Structures are given as structure tokens and as C-alpha cells.
CSV table of C-alpha atoms and ligand atoms in Angstrom, one decimal:
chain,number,residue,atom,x,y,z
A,1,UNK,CA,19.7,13.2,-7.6
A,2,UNK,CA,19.8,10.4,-10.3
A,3,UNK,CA,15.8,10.1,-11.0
A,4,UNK,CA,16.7,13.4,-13.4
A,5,UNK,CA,19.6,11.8,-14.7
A,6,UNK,CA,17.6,9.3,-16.0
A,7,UNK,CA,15.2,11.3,-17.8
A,8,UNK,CA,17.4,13.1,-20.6
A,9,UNK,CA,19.1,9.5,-21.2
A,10,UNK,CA,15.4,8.2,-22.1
A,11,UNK,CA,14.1,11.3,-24.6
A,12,UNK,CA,17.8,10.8,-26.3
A,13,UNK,CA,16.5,6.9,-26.5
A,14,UNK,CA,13.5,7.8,-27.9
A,15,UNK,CA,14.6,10.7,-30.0
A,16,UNK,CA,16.8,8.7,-31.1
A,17,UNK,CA,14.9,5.3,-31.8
A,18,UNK,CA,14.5,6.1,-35.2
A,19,UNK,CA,18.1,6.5,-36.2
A,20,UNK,CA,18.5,3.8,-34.1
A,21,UNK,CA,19.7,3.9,-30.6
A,22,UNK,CA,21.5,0.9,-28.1
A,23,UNK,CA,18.4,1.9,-25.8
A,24,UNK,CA,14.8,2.1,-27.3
A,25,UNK,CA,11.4,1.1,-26.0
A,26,UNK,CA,10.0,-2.6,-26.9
A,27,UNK,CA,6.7,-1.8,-28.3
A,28,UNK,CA,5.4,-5.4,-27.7
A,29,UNK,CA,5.7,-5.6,-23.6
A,30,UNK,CA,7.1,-1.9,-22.7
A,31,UNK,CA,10.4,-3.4,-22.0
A,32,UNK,CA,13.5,-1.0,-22.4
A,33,UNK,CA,16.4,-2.5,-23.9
A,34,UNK,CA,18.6,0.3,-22.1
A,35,UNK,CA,21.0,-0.4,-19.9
A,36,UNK,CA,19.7,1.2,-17.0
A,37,UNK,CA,18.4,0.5,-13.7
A,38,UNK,CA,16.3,3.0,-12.0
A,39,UNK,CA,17.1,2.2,-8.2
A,40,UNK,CA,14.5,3.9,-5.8
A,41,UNK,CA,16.2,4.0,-2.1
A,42,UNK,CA,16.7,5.4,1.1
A,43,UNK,CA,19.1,8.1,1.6
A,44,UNK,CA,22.6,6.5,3.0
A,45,UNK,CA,21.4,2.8,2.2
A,46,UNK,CA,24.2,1.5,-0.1
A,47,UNK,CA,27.6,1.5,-0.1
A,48,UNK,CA,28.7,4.4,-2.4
A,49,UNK,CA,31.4,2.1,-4.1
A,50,UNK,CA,28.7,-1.0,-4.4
A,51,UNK,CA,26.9,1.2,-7.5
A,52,UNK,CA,30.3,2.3,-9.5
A,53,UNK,CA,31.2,-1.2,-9.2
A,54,UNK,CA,28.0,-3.4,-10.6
A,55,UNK,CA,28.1,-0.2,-13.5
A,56,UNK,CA,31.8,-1.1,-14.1
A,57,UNK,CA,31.4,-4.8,-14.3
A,58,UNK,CA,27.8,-5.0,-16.4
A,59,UNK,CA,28.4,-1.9,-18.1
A,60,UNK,CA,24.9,-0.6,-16.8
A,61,UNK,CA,24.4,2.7,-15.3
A,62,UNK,CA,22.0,3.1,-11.8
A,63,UNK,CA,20.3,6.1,-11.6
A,64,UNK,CA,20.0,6.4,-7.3
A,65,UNK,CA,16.9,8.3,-5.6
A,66,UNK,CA,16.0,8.7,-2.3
A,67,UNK,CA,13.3,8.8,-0.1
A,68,UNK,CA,13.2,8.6,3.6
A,69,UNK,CA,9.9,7.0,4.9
A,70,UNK,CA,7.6,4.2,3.6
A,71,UNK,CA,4.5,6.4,3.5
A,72,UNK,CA,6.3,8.2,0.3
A,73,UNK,CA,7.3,5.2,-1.6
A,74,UNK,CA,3.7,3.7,-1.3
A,75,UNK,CA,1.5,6.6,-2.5
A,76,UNK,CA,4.4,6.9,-5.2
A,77,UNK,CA,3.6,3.1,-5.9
A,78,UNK,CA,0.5,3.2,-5.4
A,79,UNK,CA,-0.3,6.1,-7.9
A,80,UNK,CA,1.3,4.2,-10.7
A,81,UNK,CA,3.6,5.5,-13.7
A,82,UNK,CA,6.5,5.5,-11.4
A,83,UNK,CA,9.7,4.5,-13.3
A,84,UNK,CA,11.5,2.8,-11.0
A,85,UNK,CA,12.9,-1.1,-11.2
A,86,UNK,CA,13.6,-1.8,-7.7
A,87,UNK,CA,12.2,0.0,-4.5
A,88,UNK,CA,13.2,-1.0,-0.7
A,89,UNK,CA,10.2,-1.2,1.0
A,90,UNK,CA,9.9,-2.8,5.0
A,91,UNK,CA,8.4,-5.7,4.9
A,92,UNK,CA,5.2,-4.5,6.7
A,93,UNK,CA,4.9,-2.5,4.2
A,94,UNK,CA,5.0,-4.6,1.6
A,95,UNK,CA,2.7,-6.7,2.4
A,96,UNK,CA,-0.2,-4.1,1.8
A,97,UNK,CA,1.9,-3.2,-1.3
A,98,UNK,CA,2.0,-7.2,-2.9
A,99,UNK,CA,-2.2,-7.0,-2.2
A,100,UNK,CA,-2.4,-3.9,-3.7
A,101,UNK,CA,-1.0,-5.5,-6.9
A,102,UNK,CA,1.8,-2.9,-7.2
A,103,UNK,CA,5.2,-5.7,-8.0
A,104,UNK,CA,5.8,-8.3,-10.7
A,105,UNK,CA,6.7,-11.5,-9.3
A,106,UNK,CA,10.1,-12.7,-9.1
A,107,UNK,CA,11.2,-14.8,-11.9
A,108,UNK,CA,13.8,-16.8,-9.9
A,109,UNK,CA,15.3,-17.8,-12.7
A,110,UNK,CA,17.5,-15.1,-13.3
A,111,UNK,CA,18.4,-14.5,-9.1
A,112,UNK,CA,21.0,-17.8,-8.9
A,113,UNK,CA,22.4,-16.2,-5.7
A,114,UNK,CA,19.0,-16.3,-4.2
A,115,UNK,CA,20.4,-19.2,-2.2
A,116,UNK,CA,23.3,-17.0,-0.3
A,117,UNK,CA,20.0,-15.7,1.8
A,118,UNK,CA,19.8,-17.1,5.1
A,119,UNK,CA,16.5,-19.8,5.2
A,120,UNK,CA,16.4,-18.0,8.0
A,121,UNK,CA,15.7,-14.8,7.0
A,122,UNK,CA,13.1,-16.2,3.9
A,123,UNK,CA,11.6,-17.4,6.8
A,124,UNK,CA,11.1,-14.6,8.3
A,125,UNK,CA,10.1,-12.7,5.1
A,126,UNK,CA,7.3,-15.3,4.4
A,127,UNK,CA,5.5,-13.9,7.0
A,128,UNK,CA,4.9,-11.4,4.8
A,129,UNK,CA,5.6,-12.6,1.1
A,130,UNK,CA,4.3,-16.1,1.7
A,131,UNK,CA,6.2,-18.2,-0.7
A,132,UNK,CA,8.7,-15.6,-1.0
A,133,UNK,CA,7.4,-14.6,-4.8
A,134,UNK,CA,8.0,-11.2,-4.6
A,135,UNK,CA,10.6,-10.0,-2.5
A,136,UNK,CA,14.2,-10.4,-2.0
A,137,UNK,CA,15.8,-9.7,1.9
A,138,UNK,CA,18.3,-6.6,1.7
A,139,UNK,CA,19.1,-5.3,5.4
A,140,UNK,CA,17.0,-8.0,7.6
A,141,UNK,CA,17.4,-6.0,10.9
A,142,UNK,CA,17.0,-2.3,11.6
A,143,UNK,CA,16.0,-1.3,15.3
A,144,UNK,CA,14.1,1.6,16.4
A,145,UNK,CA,16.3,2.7,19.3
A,146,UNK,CA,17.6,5.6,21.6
A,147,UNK,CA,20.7,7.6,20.0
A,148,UNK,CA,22.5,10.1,22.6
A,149,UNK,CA,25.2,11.9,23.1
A,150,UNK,CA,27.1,11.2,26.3
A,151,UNK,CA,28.6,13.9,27.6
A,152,UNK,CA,25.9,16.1,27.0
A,153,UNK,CA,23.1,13.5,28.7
A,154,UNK,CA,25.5,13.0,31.8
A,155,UNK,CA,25.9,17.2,32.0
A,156,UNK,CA,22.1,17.5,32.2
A,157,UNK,CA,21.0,14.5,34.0
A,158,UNK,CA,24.0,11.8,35.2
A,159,UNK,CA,22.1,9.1,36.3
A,160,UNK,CA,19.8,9.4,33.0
A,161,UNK,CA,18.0,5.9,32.3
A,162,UNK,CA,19.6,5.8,29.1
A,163,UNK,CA,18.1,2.3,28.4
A,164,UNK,CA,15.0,3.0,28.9
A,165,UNK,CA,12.0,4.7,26.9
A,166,UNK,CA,11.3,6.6,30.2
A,167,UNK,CA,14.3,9.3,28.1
A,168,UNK,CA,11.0,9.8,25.6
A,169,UNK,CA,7.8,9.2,27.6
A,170,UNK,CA,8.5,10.7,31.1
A,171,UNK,CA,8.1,14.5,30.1
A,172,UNK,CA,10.4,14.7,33.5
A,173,UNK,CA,13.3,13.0,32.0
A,174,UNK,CA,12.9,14.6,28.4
A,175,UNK,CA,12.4,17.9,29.7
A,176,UNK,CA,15.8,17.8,30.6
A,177,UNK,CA,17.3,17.3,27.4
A,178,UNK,CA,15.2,20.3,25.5
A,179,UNK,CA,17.5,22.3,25.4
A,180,UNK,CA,20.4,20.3,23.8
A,181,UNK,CA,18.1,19.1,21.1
A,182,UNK,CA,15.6,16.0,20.5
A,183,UNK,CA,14.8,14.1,17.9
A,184,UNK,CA,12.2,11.8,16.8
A,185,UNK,CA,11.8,9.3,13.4
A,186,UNK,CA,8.8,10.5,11.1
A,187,UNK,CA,8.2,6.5,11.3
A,188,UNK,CA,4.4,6.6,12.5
A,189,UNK,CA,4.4,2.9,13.2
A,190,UNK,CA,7.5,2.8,14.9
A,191,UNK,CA,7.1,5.4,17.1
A,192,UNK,CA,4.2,3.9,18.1
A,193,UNK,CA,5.1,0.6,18.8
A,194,UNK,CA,8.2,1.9,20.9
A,195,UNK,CA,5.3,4.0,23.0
A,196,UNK,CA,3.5,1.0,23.6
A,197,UNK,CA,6.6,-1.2,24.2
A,198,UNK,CA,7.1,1.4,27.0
A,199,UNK,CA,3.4,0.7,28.2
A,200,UNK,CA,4.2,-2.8,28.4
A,201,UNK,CA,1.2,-3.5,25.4
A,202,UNK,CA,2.0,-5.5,22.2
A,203,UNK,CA,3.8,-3.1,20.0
A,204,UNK,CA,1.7,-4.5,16.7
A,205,UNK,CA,-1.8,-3.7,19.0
A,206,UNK,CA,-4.2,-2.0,16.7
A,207,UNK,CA,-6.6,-1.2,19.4
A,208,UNK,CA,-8.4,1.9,19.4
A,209,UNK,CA,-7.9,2.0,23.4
A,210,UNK,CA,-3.8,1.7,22.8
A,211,UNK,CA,-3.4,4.2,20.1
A,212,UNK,CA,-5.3,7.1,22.3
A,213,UNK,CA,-3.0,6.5,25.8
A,214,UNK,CA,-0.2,6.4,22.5
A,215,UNK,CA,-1.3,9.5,21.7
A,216,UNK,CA,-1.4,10.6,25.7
A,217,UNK,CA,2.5,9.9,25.5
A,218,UNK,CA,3.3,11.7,22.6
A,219,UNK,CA,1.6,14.9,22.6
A,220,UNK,CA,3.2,15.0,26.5
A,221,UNK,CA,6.6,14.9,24.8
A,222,UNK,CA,5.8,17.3,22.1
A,223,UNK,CA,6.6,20.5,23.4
A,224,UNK,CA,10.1,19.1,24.2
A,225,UNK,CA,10.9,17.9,20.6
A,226,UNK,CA,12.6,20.0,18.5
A,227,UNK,CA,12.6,17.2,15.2
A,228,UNK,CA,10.2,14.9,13.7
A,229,UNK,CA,12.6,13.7,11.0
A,230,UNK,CA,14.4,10.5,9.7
A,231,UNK,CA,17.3,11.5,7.1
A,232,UNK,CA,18.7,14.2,8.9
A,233,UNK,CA,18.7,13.5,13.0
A,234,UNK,CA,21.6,11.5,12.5
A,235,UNK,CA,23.9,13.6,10.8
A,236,UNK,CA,22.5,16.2,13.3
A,237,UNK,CA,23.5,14.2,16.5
A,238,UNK,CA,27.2,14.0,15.0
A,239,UNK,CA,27.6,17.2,14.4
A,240,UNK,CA,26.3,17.7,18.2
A,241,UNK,CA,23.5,19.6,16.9
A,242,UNK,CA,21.0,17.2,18.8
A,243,UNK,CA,21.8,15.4,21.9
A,244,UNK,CA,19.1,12.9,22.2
A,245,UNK,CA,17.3,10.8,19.3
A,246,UNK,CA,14.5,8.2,19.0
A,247,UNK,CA,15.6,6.5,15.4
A,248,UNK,CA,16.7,3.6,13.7
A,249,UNK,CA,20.2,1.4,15.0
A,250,UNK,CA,22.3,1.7,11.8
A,251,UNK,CA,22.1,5.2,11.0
A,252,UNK,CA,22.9,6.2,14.7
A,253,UNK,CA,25.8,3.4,14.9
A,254,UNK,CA,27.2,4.8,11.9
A,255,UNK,CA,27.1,8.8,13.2
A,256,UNK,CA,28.4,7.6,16.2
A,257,UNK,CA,31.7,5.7,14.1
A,258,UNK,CA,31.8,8.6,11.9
A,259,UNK,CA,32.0,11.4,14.5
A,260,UNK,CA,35.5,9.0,16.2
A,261,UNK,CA,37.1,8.6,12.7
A,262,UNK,CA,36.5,12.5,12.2
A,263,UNK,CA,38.3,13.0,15.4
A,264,UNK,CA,35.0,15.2,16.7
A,265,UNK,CA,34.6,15.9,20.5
A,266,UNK,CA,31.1,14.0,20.5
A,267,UNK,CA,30.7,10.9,21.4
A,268,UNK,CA,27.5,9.2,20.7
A,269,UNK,CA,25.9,6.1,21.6
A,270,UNK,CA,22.6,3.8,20.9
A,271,UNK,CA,20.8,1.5,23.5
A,272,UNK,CA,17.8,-0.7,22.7
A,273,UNK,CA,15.7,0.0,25.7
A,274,UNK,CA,15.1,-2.8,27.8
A,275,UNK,CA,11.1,-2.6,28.0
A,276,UNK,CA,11.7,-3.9,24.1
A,277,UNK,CA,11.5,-2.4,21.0
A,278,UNK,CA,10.3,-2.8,17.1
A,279,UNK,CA,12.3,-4.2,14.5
A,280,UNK,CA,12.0,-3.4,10.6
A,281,UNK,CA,13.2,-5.9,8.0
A,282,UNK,CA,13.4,-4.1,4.4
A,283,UNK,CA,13.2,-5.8,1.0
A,284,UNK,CA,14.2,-4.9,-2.8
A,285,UNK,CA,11.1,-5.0,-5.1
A,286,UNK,CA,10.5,-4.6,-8.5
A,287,UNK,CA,7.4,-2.9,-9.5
A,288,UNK,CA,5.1,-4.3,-11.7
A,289,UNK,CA,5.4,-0.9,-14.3
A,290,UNK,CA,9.2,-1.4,-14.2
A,291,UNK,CA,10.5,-1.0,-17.5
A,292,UNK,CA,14.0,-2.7,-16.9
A,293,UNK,CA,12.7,-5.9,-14.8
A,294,UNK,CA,16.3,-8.1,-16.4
A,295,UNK,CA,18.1,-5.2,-15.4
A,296,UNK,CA,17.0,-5.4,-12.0
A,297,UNK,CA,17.2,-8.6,-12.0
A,298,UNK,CA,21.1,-8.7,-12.6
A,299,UNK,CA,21.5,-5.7,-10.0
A,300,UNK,CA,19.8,-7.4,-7.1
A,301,UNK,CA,21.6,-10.6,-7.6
A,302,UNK,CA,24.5,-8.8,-7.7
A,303,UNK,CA,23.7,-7.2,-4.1
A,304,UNK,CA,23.7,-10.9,-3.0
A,305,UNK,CA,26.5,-11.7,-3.2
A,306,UNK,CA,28.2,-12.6,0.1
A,307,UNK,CA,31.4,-9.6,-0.3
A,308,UNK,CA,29.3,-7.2,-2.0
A,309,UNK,CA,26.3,-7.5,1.2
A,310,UNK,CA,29.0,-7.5,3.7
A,311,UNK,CA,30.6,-3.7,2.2
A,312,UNK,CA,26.9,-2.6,2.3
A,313,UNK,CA,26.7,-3.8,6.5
A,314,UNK,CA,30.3,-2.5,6.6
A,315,UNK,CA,29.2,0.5,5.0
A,316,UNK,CA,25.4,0.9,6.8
A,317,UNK,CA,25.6,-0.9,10.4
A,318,UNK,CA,22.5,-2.6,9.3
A,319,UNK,CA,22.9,-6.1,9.1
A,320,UNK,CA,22.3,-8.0,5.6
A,321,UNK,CA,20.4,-10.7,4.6
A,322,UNK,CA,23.3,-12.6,3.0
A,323,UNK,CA,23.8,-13.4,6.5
A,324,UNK,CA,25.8,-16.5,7.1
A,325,UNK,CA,27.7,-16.4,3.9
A,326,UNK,CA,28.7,-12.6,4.1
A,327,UNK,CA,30.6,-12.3,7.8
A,328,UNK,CA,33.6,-13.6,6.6
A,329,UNK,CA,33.8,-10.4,4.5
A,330,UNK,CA,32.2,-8.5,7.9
A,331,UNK,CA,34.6,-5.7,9.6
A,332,UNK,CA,35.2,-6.2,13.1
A,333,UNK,CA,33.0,-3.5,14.2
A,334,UNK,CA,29.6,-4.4,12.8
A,335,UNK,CA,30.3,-7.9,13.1
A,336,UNK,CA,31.2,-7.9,17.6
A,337,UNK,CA,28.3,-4.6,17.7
A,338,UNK,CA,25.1,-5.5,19.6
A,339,UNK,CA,23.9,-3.0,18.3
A,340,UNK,CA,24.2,-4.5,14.5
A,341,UNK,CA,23.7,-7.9,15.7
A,342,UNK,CA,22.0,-7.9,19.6
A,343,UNK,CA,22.8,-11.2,21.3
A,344,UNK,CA,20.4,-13.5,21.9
A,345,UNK,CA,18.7,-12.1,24.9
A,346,UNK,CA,18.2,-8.8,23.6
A,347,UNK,CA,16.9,-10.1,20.1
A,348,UNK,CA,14.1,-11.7,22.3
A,349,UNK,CA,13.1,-8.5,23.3
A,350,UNK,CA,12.6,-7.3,19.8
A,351,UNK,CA,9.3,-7.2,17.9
A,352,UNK,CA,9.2,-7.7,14.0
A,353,UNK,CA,6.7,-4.7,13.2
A,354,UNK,CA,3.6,-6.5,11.4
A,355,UNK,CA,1.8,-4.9,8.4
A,356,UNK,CA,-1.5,-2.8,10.0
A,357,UNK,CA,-4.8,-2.8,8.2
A,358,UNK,CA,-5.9,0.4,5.9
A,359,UNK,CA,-8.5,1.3,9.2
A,360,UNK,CA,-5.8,1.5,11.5
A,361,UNK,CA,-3.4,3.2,9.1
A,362,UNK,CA,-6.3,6.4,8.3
A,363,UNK,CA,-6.3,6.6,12.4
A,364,UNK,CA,-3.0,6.3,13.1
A,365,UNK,CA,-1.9,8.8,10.2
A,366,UNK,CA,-4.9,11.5,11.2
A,367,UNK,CA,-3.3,11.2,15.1
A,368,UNK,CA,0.1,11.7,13.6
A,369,UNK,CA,-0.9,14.7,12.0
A,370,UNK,CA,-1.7,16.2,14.9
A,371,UNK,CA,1.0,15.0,17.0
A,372,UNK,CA,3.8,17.0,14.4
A,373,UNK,CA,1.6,20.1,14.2
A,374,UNK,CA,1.0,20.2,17.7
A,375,UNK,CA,3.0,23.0,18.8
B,401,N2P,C1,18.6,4.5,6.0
B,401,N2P,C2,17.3,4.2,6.6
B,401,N2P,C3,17.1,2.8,6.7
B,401,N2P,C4,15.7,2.4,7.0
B,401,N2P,N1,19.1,5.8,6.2
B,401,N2P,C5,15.5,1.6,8.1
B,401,N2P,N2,14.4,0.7,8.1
């Protein structure tokens, strides 16, 4: 919604700018006095109170809009004149992004709660970001997982292997489930790596060999699939209009709470497999054409402080990057899930998803072409 919102408030600025308006353009650097922040998202990644709140307290006002994979937000980066002051890319994708020259570095100067970040998450993020310059940790941990729904699974197939990828890449097992509805993320590189998790390969392999038995797997499973989507399987397995899901931890955690609170018959659940599985670690960004950079500034510090990170967990089932600091705030149920935070032995099994070079990426987008068209 809110990218249109924005638009009528800067033609009043600038129709205004003569008369003299509290916004207006700063000729000299193209920096907007407005108080505005043009927040580019995922859909269902913020608390909806967290927004009202920083507006409230700053007097700013956030225009919110959504996308739902990283493939948009980078050819929307990537093609410039966008007008947005913070995007959430995953860090493998931001990696290609920061080369690409697409953000303005951090001036830490105006991020004082920097420091409520875990070292080590910054870690982690360095990996990608080295030196941390242009990228701040929002949700450090997303998994790509299996999201079902119980009943119907058991009805179809009781001794399903529930934890294991076989429920995707055994067309035996998945052919079961066709007709209660599946699922799968429009996440190219996740979906792959959870294939080749499966295969027992390395789920960041770029090899040529790897991607083609990938592609083996998936065009096996296609006929059974009735989605390729990743904004609205999860509302979908709730309202027991799917019954099986390949997609990301939080957003299936959060159906499954949602459908109990609602008092619905459909009880869902979400198992990391146990041959492994990728992990996605997403960032806030500020573009290097953002015309509020202060104003994002303020915002994202703002989302780092410890209470206001642990409503967006609370909210999201995705755990934050505030991490130490912000579990005092934590509910119960995100804070004792695995599923929000695995224990030890299953966080070994998970694999950070690396950034893939631009040869890879034309191969694996051309396969994944085919793979949704492929009837
Ligand atoms: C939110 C999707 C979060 C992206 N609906 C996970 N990396």
C-alpha cells in the first residue's frame, strides 16, 4: 500500500516549496527535509504496532511496501530511481547488491544502539558486509523448512517421514499429498540448496553437475505441486487450503499459532529435516539514492532497541538480531520454540545460504523458469 501514500505527500512538498512547505527537496545533496521514511519490506515482517509507535514518538510517518522475494528488490535496486530509504535484503543477497554499488555506507554515527547487536551476529554478517559498513542485522535466522498439517498428513500417509525432505523429493511420498494441496517458496536458491541438502551435496554447490540432478528432483515433483509462492502458502496452510509446504520457519510458526488462537480445526506444524537445511539471515539497507538517509537512520536504530526487536520476534517467529539484549522482552513461545531458536544440534545442521556468482544465478534462474512453467 504505502509506496502511493507517499507520492501525493511529495508533489504537495514540492508544489508547495515555494510557499514554503515543512518538507522540500535540498537542492545541494537531494536530501528531503520531510519527515518521512520510505520503508521497502516483506509482507508480514514488522510488528504492526512497531510502525504507529516510532511515527508517534518522532513524529515521522513510514510509508510500508512489500515485496516477497529478493529477486524483485534487486532488479528494483539495481534499476535505480527507487525511492526507498531502507530495504531488507538476505544477506546473500546483499553481497552482490554492496558490489553492485547500490547502498550508502552506514554513518555509525547516528546508529548508537548498534551495539545492542549480538558480536555474534556482526560476525556472522561480515561474511558478507566485511567490516560491517553497510548493513545492519534485522531477523538473523530464517529456515527453509517443511510446514504440514497434521491430521491431514496422518489421513493420507501415517507413518509420513515428516522430517525428512523425502515429503518433497520422493514423488512416492509427495504424490500422496496432491490432493490436499502443496506448496513450494518462489526462493530459487533455497529450494535448491534444500534439494541438494536431500542429496547429501553442499547446499551453496554451484556446480553445473549439482544443479541438473537439482533439476532431476524438481521437475519429478512438479506435477504434484499445486503453488510456487512465498506470501501466500502460509496463510493458505491455516486456512487448511494446503496441507503440505516447503517455506520459511517463521511464517509457518506463526500460521500454525494463529490457526490455535483462532480456535480453527487445523493444526499445523514445521520440522527442519534432518538431512539439513539452508538458513537466510536478512539485513536493513539504505540505498545509496535514498532521499531520507537521517530518517532512516533514526528508524533503524529505533528497531534496535532490545523491547522494540523482541515485539517484532514476538510478532514474526523469526528470531532478531538484538539477540542477547532482547529475550528478556521475548514471549514464552518464540523464546522455548526450536523452531525460532533450534538447539544446538540442530543449528549444526543448518547452512548460512552464501551469495552465488552472476554465472550461476543466469543458470539457475533459466532452470527455474522452466521448473514453474512446467506443467
Ligand atoms: C516474511 C518473509 C521473511 C523472509 N513473510 C525470510 N527470509
Amino acid at each position: 500500500m504505502p509506496l502511493t501514500r507517499a507520492v501525493p505527500t511529495l508533489l504537495a512538498c514540492v508544489t508547495l516549496a515555494v510557499t514554503g512547505c515543512a518538507g522540500g527537496t535540498d537542492s545541494a545533496g537531494g536530501k528531503s527535509t520531510e519527515k518521512v521514511v520510505n520503508l521497502y519490506n516483506w509482507g508480514d515482517y514488522m510488528d504492526p504496532t512497531v510502525i504507529p509507535a516510532f511515527e508517534k514518538e518522532y513524529g515521522m510517518h513510514v510509508n510500508y511496501d512489500v515485496y516477497d522475494s529478493n529477486e524483485i528488490l534487486e532488479t528494483k535496486l539495481l534499476a535505480g530511481h527507487s525511492t526507498y530509504d531502507i530495504v531488507v535484503p538476505s544477506a546473500y543477497f546483499l553481497e552482490h547488491e554492496i558490489k553492485a554499488g547500490v547502498y550508502r555506507k552506514l554513518d555509525k554515527t547516528k546508529l548508537p544502539n548498534l551495539g545492542n547487536v549480538d558480536p555474534e551476529v556482526a560476525a556472522g554478517l561480515s561474511a558478507y558486509d566485511p567490516g560491517n559498513q553497510y548493513a545492519v542485522g534485522y531477523m538473523w535466522l530464517s529456515t527453509t523448512g517443511i510446514g504440514y498439517n497434521v491430521a491431514e498428513i496422518r489421513a493420507r500417509m501415517p507413518d509420513a517421514p515428516v522430517d525428512s525432505w523425502r515429503m518433497f523429493f520422493d514423488p512416492s511420498v509427495l504424490a500422496r499429498f496432491q490432493d490436499c494441496g502443496v506448496a513450494m517458496l518462489d526462493a530459487p536458491i533455497n529450494v535448491v540448496g534444500a534439494a541438494l541438502a536431500f542429496l547429501g551435496r553442499d547446499p551453496n554447490s554451484e556446480s553445473v553437475e549439482d544443479l541438473a540432478d537439482v533439476e532431476q528432483l524438481l521437475f519429478a515433483a512438479r506435477p504434484f505441486i499445486r503453488s510456487i509462492n512465498s506470501a501466500q502458502y502460509y496463510g493458505d496452510l491455516a486456512n487448511g487450503d494446503l496441507c503440505l509446504a516447503l517455506g520459511w520457519s517463521g511464517d509457518i510458526v506463526l500460521s500454525r499459532d494463529r490457526a490455535k488462537e483462532a480456535g480453527r480445526s487445523v493444526a499445523l506444524a514445521f520440522s527442519i529435516p534432518r538431512e539439513g537445511t539452508v538458513s537466510n539471515f536478512d539485513v536493513l539497507a539504505v540505498p545509496a539514492e535514498a532521499a531520507h538517509p537521517d530518517n532512516a537512520y533514526l528508524f533503524i536504530n529505533y528497531l534496535l532497541r532490545p523491547e522494540v526487536a523482541a515485539k517484532n520476534t514476538n510478532a514474526l517467529m523469526y528470531a532478531n538480531s538484538v539477540m542477547t539484549k532482547s529475550l528478556p522482552f521475548l514471549n514464552e513461545s518464540p523464546r522455548h520454540d526450536p523452531a525460532v531458536y533450534p538447539p544446538p544440534e540442530v543449528r549444526a545442521k543448518l547452512v548460512p545460504t552464501r551469495a552465488k556468482s552472476p554465472q550461476y544465478t543466469r543458470l539457475l534462474m533459466h532452470m527455474w523458469t522452466r521448473f514453474k512453467s512446467h506443467g
